[in-house]
PDB file of N, CA and C in Angstrom:
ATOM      1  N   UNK A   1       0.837  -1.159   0.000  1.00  0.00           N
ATOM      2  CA  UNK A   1       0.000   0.000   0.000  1.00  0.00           C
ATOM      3  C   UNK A   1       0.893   1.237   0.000  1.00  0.00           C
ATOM      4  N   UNK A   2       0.630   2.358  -1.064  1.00  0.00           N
ATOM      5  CA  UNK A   2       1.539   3.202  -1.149  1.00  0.00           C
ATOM      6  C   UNK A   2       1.333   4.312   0.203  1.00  0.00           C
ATOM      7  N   UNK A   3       2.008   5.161   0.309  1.00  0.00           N
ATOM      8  CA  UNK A   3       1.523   6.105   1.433  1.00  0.00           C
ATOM      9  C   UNK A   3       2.035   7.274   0.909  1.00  0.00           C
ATOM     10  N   UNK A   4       0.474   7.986   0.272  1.00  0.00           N
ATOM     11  CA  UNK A   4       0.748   9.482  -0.143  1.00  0.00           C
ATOM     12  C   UNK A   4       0.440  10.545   0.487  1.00  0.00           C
ATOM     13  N   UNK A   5       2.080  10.990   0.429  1.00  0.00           N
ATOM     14  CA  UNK A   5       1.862  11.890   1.616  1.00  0.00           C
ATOM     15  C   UNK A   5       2.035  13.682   0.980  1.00  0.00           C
ATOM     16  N   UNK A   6       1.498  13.942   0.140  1.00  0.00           N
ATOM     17  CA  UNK A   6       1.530  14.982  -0.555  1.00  0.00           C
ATOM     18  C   UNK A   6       0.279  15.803   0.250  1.00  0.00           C
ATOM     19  N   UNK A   7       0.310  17.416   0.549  1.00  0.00           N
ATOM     20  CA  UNK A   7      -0.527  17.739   1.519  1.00  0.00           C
ATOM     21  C   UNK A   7      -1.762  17.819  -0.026  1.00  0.00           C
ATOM     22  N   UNK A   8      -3.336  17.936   1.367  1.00  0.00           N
ATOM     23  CA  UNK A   8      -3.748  18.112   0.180  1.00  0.00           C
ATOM     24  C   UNK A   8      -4.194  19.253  -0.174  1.00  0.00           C
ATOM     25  N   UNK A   9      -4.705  19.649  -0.874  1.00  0.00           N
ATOM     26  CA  UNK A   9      -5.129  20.711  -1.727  1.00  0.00           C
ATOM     27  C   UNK A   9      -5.344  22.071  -1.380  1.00  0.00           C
ATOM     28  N   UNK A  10      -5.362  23.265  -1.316  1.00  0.00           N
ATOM     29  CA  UNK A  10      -5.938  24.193  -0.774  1.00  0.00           C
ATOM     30  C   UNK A  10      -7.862  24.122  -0.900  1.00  0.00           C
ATOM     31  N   UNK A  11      -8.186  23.936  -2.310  1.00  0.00           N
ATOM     32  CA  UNK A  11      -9.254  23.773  -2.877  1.00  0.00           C
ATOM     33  C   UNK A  11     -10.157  22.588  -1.492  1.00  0.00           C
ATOM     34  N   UNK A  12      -9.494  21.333  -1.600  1.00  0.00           N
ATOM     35  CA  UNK A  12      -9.668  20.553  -0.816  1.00  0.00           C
ATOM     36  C   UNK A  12      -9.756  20.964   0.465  1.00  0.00           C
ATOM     37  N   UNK A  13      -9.219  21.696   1.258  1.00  0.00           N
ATOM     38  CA  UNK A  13      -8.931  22.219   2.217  1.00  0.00           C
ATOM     39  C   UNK A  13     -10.302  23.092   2.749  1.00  0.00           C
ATOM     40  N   UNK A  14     -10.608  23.740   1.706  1.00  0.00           N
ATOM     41  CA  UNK A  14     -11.466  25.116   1.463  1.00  0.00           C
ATOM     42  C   UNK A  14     -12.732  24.363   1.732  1.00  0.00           C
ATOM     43  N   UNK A  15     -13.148  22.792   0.877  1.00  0.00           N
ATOM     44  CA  UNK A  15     -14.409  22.077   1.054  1.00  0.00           C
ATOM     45  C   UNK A  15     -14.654  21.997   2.271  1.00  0.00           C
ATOM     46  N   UNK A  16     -13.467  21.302   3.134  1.00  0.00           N
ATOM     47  CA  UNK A  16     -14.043  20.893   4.284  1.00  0.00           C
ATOM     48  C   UNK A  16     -13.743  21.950   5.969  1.00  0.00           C
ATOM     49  N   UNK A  17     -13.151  23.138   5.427  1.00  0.00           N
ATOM     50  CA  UNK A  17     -13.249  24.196   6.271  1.00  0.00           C
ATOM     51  C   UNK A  17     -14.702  25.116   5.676  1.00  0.00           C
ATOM     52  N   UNK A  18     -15.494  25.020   5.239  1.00  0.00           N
ATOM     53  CA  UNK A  18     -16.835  25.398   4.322  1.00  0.00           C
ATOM     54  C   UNK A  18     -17.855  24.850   5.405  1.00  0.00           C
ATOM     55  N   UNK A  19     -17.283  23.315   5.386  1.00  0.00           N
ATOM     56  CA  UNK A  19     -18.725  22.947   6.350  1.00  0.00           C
ATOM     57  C   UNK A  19     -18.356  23.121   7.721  1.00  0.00           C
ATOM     58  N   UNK A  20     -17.079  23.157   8.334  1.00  0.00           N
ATOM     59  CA  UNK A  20     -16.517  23.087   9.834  1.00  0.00           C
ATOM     60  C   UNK A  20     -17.122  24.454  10.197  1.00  0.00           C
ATOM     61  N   UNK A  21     -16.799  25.262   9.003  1.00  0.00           N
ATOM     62  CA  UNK A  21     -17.389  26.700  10.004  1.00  0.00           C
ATOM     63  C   UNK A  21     -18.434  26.971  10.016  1.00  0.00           C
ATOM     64  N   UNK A  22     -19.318  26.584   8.407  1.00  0.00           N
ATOM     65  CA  UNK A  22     -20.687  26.655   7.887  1.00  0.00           C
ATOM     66  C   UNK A  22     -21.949  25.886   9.338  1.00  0.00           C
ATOM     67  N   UNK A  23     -21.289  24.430  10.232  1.00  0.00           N
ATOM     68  CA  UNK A  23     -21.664  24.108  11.153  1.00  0.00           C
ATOM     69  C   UNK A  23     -21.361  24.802  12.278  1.00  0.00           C
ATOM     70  N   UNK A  24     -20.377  25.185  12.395  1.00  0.00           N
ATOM     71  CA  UNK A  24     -20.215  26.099  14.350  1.00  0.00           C
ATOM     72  C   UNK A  24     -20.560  27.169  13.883  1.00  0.00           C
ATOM     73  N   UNK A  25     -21.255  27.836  12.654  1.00  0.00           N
ATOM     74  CA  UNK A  25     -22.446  28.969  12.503  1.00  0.00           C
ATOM     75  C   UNK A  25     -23.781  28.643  12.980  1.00  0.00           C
ATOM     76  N   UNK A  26     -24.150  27.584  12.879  1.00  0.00           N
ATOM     77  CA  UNK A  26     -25.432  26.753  12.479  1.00  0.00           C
ATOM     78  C   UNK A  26     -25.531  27.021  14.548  1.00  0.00           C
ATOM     79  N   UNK A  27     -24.325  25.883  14.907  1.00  0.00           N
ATOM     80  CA  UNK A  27     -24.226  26.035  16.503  1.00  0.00           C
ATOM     81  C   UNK A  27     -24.770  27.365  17.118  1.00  0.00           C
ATOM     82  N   UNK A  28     -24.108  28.334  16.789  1.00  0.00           N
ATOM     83  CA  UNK A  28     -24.026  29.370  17.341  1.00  0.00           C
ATOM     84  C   UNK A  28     -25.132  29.783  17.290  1.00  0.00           C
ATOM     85  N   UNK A  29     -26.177  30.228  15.987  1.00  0.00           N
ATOM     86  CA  UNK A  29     -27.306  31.142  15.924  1.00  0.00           C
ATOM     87  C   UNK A  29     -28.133  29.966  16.206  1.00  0.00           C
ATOM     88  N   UNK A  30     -28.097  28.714  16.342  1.00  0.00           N
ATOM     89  CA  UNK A  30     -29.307  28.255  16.359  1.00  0.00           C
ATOM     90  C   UNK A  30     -29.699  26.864  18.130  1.00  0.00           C
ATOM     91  N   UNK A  31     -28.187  27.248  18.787  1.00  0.00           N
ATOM     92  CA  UNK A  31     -28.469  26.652  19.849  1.00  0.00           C
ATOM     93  C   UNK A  31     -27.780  27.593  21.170  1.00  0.00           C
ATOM     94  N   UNK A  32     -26.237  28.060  20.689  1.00  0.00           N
ATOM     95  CA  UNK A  32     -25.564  28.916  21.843  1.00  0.00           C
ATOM     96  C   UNK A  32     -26.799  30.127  22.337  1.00  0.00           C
ATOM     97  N   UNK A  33     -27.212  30.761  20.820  1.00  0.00           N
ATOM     98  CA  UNK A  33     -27.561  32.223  21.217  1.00  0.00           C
ATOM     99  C   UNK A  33     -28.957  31.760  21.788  1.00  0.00           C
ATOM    100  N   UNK A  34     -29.896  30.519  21.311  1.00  0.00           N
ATOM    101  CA  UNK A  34     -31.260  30.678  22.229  1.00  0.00           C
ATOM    102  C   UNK A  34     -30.837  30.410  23.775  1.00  0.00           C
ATOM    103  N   UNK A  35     -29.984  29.313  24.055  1.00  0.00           N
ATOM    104  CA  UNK A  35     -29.769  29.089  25.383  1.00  0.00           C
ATOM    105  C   UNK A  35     -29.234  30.208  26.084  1.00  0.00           C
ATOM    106  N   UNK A  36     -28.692  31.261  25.524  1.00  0.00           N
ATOM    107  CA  UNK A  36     -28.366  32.950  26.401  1.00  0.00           C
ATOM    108  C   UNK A  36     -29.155  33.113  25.989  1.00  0.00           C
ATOM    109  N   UNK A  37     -30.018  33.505  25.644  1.00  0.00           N
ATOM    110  CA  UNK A  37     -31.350  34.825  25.626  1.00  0.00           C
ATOM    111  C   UNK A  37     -32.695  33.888  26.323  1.00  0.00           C
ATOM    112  N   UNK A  38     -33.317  32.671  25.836  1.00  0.00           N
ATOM    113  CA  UNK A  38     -34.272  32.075  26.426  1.00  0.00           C
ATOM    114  C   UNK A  38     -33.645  31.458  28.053  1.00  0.00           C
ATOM    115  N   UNK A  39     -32.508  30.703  28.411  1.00  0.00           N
ATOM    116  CA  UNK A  39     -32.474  29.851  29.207  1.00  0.00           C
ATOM    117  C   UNK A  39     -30.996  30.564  30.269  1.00  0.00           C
ATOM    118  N   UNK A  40     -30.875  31.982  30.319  1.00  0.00           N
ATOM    119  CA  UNK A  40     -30.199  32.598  30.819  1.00  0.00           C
ATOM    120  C   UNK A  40     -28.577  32.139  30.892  1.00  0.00           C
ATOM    121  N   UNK A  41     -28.337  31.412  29.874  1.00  0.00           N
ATOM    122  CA  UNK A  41     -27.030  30.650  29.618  1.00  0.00           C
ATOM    123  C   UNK A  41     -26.058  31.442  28.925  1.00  0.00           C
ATOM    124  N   UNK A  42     -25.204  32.655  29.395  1.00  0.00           N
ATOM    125  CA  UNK A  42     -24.259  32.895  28.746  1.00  0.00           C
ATOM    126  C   UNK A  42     -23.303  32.210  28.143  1.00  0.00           C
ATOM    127  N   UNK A  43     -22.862  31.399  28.861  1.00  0.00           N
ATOM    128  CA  UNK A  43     -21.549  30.731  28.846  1.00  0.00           C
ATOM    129  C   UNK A  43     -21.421  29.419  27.622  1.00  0.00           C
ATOM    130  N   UNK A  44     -22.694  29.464  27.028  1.00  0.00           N
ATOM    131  CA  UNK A  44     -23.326  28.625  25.914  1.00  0.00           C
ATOM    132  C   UNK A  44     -22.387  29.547  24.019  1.00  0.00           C
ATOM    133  N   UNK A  45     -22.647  30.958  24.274  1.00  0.00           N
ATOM    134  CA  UNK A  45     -22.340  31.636  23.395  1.00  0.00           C
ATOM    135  C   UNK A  45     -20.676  32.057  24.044  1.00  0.00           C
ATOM    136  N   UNK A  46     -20.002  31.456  25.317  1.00  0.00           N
ATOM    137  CA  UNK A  46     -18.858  32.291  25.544  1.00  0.00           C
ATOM    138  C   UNK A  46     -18.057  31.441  25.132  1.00  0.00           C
ATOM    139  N   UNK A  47     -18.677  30.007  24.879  1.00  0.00           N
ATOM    140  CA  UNK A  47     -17.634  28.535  24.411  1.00  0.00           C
ATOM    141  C   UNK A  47     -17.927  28.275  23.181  1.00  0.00           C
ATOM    142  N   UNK A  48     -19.027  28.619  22.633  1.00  0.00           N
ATOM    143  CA  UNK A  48     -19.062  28.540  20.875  1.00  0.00           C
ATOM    144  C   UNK A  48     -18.354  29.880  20.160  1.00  0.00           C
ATOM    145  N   UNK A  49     -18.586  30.730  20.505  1.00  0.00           N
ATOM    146  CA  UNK A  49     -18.466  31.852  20.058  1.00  0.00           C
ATOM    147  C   UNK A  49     -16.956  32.034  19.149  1.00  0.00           C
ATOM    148  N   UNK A  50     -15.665  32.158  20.243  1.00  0.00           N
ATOM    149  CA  UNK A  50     -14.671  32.077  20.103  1.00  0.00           C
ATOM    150  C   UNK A  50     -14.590  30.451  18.924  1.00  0.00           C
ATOM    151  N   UNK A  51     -14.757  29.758  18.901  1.00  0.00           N
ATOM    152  CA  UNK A  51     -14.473  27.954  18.330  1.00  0.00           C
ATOM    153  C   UNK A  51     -14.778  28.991  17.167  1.00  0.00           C
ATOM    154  N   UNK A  52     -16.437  29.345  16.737  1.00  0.00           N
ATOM    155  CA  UNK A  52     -16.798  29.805  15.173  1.00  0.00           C
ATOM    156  C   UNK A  52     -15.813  30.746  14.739  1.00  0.00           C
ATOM    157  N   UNK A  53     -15.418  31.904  15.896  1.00  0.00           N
ATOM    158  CA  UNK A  53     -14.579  33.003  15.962  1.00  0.00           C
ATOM    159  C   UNK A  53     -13.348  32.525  14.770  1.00  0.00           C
ATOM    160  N   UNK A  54     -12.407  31.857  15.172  1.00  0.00           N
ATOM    161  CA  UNK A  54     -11.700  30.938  14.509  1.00  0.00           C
ATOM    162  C   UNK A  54     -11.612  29.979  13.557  1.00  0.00           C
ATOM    163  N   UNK A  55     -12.790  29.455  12.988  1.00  0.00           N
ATOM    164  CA  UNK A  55     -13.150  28.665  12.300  1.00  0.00           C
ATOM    165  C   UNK A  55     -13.285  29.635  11.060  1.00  0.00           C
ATOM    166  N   UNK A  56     -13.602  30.945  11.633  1.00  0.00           N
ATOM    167  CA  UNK A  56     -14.191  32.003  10.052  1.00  0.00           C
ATOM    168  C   UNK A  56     -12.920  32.238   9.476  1.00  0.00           C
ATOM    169  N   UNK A  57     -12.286  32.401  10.640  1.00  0.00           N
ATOM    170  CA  UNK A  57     -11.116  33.427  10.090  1.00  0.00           C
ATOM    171  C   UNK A  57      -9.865  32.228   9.345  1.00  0.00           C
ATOM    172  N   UNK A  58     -10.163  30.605   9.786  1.00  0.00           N
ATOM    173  CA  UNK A  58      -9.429  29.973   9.118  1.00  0.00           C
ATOM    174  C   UNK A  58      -9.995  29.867   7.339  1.00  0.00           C
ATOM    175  N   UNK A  59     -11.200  29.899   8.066  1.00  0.00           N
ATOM    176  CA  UNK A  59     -12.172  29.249   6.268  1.00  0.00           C
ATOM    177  C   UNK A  59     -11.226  30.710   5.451  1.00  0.00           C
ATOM    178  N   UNK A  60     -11.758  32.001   5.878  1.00  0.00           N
ATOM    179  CA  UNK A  60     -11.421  33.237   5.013  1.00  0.00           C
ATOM    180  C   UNK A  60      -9.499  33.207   4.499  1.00  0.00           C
ATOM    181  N   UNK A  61      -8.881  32.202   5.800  1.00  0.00           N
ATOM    182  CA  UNK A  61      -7.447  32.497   5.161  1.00  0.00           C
ATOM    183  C   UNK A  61      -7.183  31.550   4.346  1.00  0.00           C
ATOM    184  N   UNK A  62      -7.847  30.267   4.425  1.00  0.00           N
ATOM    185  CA  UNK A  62      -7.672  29.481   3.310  1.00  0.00           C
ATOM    186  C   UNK A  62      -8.647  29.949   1.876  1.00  0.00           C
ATOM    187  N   UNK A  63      -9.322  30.277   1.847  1.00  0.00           N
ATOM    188  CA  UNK A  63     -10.152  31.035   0.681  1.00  0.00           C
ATOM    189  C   UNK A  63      -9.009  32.070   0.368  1.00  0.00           C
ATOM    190  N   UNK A  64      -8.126  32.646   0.646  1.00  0.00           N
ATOM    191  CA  UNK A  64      -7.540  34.086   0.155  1.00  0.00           C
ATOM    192  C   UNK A  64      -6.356  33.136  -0.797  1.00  0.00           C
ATOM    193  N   UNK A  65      -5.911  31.892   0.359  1.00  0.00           N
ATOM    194  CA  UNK A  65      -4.841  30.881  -0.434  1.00  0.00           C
ATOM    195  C   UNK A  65      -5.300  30.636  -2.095  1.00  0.00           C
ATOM    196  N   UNK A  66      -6.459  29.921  -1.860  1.00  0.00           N
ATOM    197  CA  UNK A  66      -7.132  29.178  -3.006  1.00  0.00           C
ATOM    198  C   UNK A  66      -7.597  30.354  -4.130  1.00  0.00           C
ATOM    199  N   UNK A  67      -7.458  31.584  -3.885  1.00  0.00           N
ATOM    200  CA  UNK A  67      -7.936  32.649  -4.679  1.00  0.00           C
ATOM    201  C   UNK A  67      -6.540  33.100  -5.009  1.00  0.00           C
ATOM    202  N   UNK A  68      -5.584  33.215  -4.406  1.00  0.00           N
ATOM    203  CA  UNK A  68      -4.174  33.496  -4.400  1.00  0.00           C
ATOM    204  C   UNK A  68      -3.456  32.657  -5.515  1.00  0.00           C
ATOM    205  N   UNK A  69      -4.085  31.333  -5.371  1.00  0.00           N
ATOM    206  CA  UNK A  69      -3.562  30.577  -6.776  1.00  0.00           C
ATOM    207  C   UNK A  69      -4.209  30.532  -7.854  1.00  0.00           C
ATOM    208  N   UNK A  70      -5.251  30.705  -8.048  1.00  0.00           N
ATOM    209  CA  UNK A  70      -6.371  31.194  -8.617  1.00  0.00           C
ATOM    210  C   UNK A  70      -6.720  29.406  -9.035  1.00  0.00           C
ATOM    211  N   UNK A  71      -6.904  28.952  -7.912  1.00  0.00           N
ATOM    212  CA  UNK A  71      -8.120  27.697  -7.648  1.00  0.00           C
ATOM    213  C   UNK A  71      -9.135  27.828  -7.931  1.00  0.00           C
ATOM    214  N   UNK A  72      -9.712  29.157  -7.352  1.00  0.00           N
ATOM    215  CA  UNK A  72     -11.335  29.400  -7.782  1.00  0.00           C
ATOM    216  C   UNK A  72     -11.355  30.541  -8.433  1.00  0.00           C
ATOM    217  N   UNK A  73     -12.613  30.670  -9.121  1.00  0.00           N
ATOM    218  CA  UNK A  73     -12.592  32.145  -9.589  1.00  0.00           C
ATOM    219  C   UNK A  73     -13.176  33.156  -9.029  1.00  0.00           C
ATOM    220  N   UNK A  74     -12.722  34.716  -8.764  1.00  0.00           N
ATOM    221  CA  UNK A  74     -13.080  36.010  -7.490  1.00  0.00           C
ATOM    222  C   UNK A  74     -14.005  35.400  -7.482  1.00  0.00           C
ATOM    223  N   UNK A  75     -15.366  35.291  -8.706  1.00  0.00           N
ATOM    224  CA  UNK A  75     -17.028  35.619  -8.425  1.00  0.00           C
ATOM    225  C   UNK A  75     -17.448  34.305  -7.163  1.00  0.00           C
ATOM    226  N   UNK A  76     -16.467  33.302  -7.650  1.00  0.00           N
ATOM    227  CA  UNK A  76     -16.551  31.968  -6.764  1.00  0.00           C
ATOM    228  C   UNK A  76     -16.484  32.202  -4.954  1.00  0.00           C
ATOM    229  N   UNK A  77     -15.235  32.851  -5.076  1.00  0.00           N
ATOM    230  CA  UNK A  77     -14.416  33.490  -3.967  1.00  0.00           C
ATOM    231  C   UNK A  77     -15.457  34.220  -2.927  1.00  0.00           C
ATOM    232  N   UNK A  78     -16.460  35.079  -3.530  1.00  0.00           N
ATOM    233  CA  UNK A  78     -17.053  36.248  -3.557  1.00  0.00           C
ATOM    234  C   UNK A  78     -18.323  35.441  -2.777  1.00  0.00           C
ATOM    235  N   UNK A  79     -18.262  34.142  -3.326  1.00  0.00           N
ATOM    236  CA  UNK A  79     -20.360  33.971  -2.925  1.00  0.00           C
ATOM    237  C   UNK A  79     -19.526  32.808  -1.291  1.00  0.00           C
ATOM    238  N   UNK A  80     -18.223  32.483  -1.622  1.00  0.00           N
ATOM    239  CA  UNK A  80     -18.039  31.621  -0.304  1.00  0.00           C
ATOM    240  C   UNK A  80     -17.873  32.530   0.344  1.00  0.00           C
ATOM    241  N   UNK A  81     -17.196  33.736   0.586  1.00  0.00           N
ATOM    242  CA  UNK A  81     -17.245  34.905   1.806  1.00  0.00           C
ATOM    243  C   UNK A  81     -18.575  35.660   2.489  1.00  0.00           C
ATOM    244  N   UNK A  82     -19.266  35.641   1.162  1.00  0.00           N
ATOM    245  CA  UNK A  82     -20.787  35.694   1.727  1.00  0.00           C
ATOM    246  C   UNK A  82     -21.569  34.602   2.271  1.00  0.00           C
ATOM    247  N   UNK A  83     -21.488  33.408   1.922  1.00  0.00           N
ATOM    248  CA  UNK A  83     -22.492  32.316   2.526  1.00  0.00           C
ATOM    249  C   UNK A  83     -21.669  32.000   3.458  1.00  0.00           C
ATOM    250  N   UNK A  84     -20.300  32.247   4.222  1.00  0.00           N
ATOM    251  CA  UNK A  84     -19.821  31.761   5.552  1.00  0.00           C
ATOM    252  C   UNK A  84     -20.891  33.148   6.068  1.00  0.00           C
ATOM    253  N   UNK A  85     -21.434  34.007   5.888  1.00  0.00           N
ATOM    254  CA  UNK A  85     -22.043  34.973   6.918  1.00  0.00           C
ATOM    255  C   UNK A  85     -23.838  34.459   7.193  1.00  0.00           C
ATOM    256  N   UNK A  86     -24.150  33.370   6.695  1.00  0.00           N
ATOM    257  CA  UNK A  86     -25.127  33.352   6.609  1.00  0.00           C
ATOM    258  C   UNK A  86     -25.775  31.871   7.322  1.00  0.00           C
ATOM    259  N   UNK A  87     -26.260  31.732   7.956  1.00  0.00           N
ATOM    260  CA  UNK A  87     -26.596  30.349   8.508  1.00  0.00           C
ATOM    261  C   UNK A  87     -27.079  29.359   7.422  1.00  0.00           C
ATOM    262  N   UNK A  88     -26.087  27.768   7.519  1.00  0.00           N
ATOM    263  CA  UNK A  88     -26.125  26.990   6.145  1.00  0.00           C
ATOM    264  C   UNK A  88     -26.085  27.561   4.436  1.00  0.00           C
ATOM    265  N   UNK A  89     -25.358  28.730   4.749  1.00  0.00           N
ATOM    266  CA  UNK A  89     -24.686  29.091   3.378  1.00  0.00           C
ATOM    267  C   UNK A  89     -22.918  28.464   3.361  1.00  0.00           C
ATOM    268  N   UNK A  90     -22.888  27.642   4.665  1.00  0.00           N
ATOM    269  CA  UNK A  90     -21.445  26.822   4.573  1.00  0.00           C
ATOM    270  C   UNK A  90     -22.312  25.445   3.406  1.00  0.00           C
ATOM    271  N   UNK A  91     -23.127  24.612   3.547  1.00  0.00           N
ATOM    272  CA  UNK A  91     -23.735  23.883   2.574  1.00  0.00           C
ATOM    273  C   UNK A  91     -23.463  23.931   1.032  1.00  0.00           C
ATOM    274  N   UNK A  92     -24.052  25.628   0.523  1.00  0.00           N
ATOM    275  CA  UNK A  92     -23.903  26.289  -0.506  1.00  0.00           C
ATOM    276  C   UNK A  92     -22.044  26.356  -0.772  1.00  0.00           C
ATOM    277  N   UNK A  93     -21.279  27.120  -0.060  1.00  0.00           N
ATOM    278  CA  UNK A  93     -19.971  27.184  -0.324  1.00  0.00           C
ATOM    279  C   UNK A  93     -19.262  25.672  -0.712  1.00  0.00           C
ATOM    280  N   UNK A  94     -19.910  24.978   0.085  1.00  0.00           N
ATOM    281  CA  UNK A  94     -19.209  23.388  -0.290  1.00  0.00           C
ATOM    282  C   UNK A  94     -19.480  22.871  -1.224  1.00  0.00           C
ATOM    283  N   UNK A  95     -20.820  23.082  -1.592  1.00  0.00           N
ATOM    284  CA  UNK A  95     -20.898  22.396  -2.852  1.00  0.00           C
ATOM    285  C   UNK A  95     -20.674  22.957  -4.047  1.00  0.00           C
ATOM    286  N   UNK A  96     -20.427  24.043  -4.171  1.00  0.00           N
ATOM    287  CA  UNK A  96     -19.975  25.590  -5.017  1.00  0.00           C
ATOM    288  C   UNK A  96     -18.367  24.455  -5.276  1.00  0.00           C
ATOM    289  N   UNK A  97     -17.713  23.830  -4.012  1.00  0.00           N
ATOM    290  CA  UNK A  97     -16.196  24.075  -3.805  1.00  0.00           C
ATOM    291  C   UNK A  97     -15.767  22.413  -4.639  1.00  0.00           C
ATOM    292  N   UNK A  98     -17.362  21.525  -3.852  1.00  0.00           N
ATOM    293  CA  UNK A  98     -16.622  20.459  -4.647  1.00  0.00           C
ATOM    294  C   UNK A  98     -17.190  20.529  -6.179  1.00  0.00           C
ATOM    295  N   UNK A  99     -18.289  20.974  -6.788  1.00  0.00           N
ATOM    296  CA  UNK A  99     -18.279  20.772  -7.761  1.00  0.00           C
ATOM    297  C   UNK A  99     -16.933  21.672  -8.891  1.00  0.00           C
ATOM    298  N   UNK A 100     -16.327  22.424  -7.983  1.00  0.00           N
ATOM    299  CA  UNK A 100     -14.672  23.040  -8.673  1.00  0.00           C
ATOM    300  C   UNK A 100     -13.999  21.442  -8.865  1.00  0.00           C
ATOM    301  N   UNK A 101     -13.635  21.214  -7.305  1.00  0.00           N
ATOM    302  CA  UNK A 101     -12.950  20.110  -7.430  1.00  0.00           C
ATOM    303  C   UNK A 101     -13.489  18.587  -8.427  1.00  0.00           C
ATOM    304  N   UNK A 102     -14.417  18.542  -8.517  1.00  0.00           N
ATOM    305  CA  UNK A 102     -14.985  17.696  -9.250  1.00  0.00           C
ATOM    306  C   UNK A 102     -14.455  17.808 -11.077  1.00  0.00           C
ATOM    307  N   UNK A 103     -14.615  19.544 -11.185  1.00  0.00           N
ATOM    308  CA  UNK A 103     -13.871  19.569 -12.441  1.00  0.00           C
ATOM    309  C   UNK A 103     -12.500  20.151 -12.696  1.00  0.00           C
ATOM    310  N   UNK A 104     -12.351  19.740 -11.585  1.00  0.00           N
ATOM    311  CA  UNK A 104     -10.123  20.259 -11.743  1.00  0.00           C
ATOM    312  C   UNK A 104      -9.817  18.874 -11.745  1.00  0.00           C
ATOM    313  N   UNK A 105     -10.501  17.399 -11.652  1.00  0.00           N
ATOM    314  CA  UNK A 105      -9.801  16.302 -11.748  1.00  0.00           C
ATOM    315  C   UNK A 105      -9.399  15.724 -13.035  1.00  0.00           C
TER     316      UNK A 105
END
């Protein structure tokens, strides 16, 4: 069995940081923030918050990579920076990302 150890892709990279953050968005607006406002639970939004915090800013630095090589194209670039702002517009960005990868093979 060979063992390839070539990193992988930025593109690749970009798919599955799409849904990691596209989900700890989902977390955040749709379970941290009711449990602080309905169930007096700050500390719900003080432990997700920061995780998504980080998760954006990885998705956005690997998107600048993959635009940097010109993996995707701006307009491409353009709708994944907008659907990470949007709850399950990580869904949309991924599948935007694999159907790239689907035709860069």
């Amino acid at each position: 069995m060979a063992n390839d150890t070539r990193p992988a892709s930025p593109l690749k990279h970009l798919g599955l940081m799409t849904l990691l953050e596209g989900g700890s968005l989902i977390a955040l607006v749709a379970i941290a923030m009711p449990l602080k406002y309905m169930a007096g639970l700050p500390e719900a939004v003080s432990a997700v918050g920061p995780v998504h915090g980080v998760l954006y800013l990885w998705t956005m630095a690997v998107l600048a990579i993959t635009l940097y090589r010109r993996l995707l194209p701006v307009h491409h670039g353009a709708v994944v920076a907008i659907a990470a702002l949007i709850p399950f517009g990580g869904l949309v960005s991924h599948r935007l990302v694999r159907r790239r990868l689907q035709t860069s093979d």
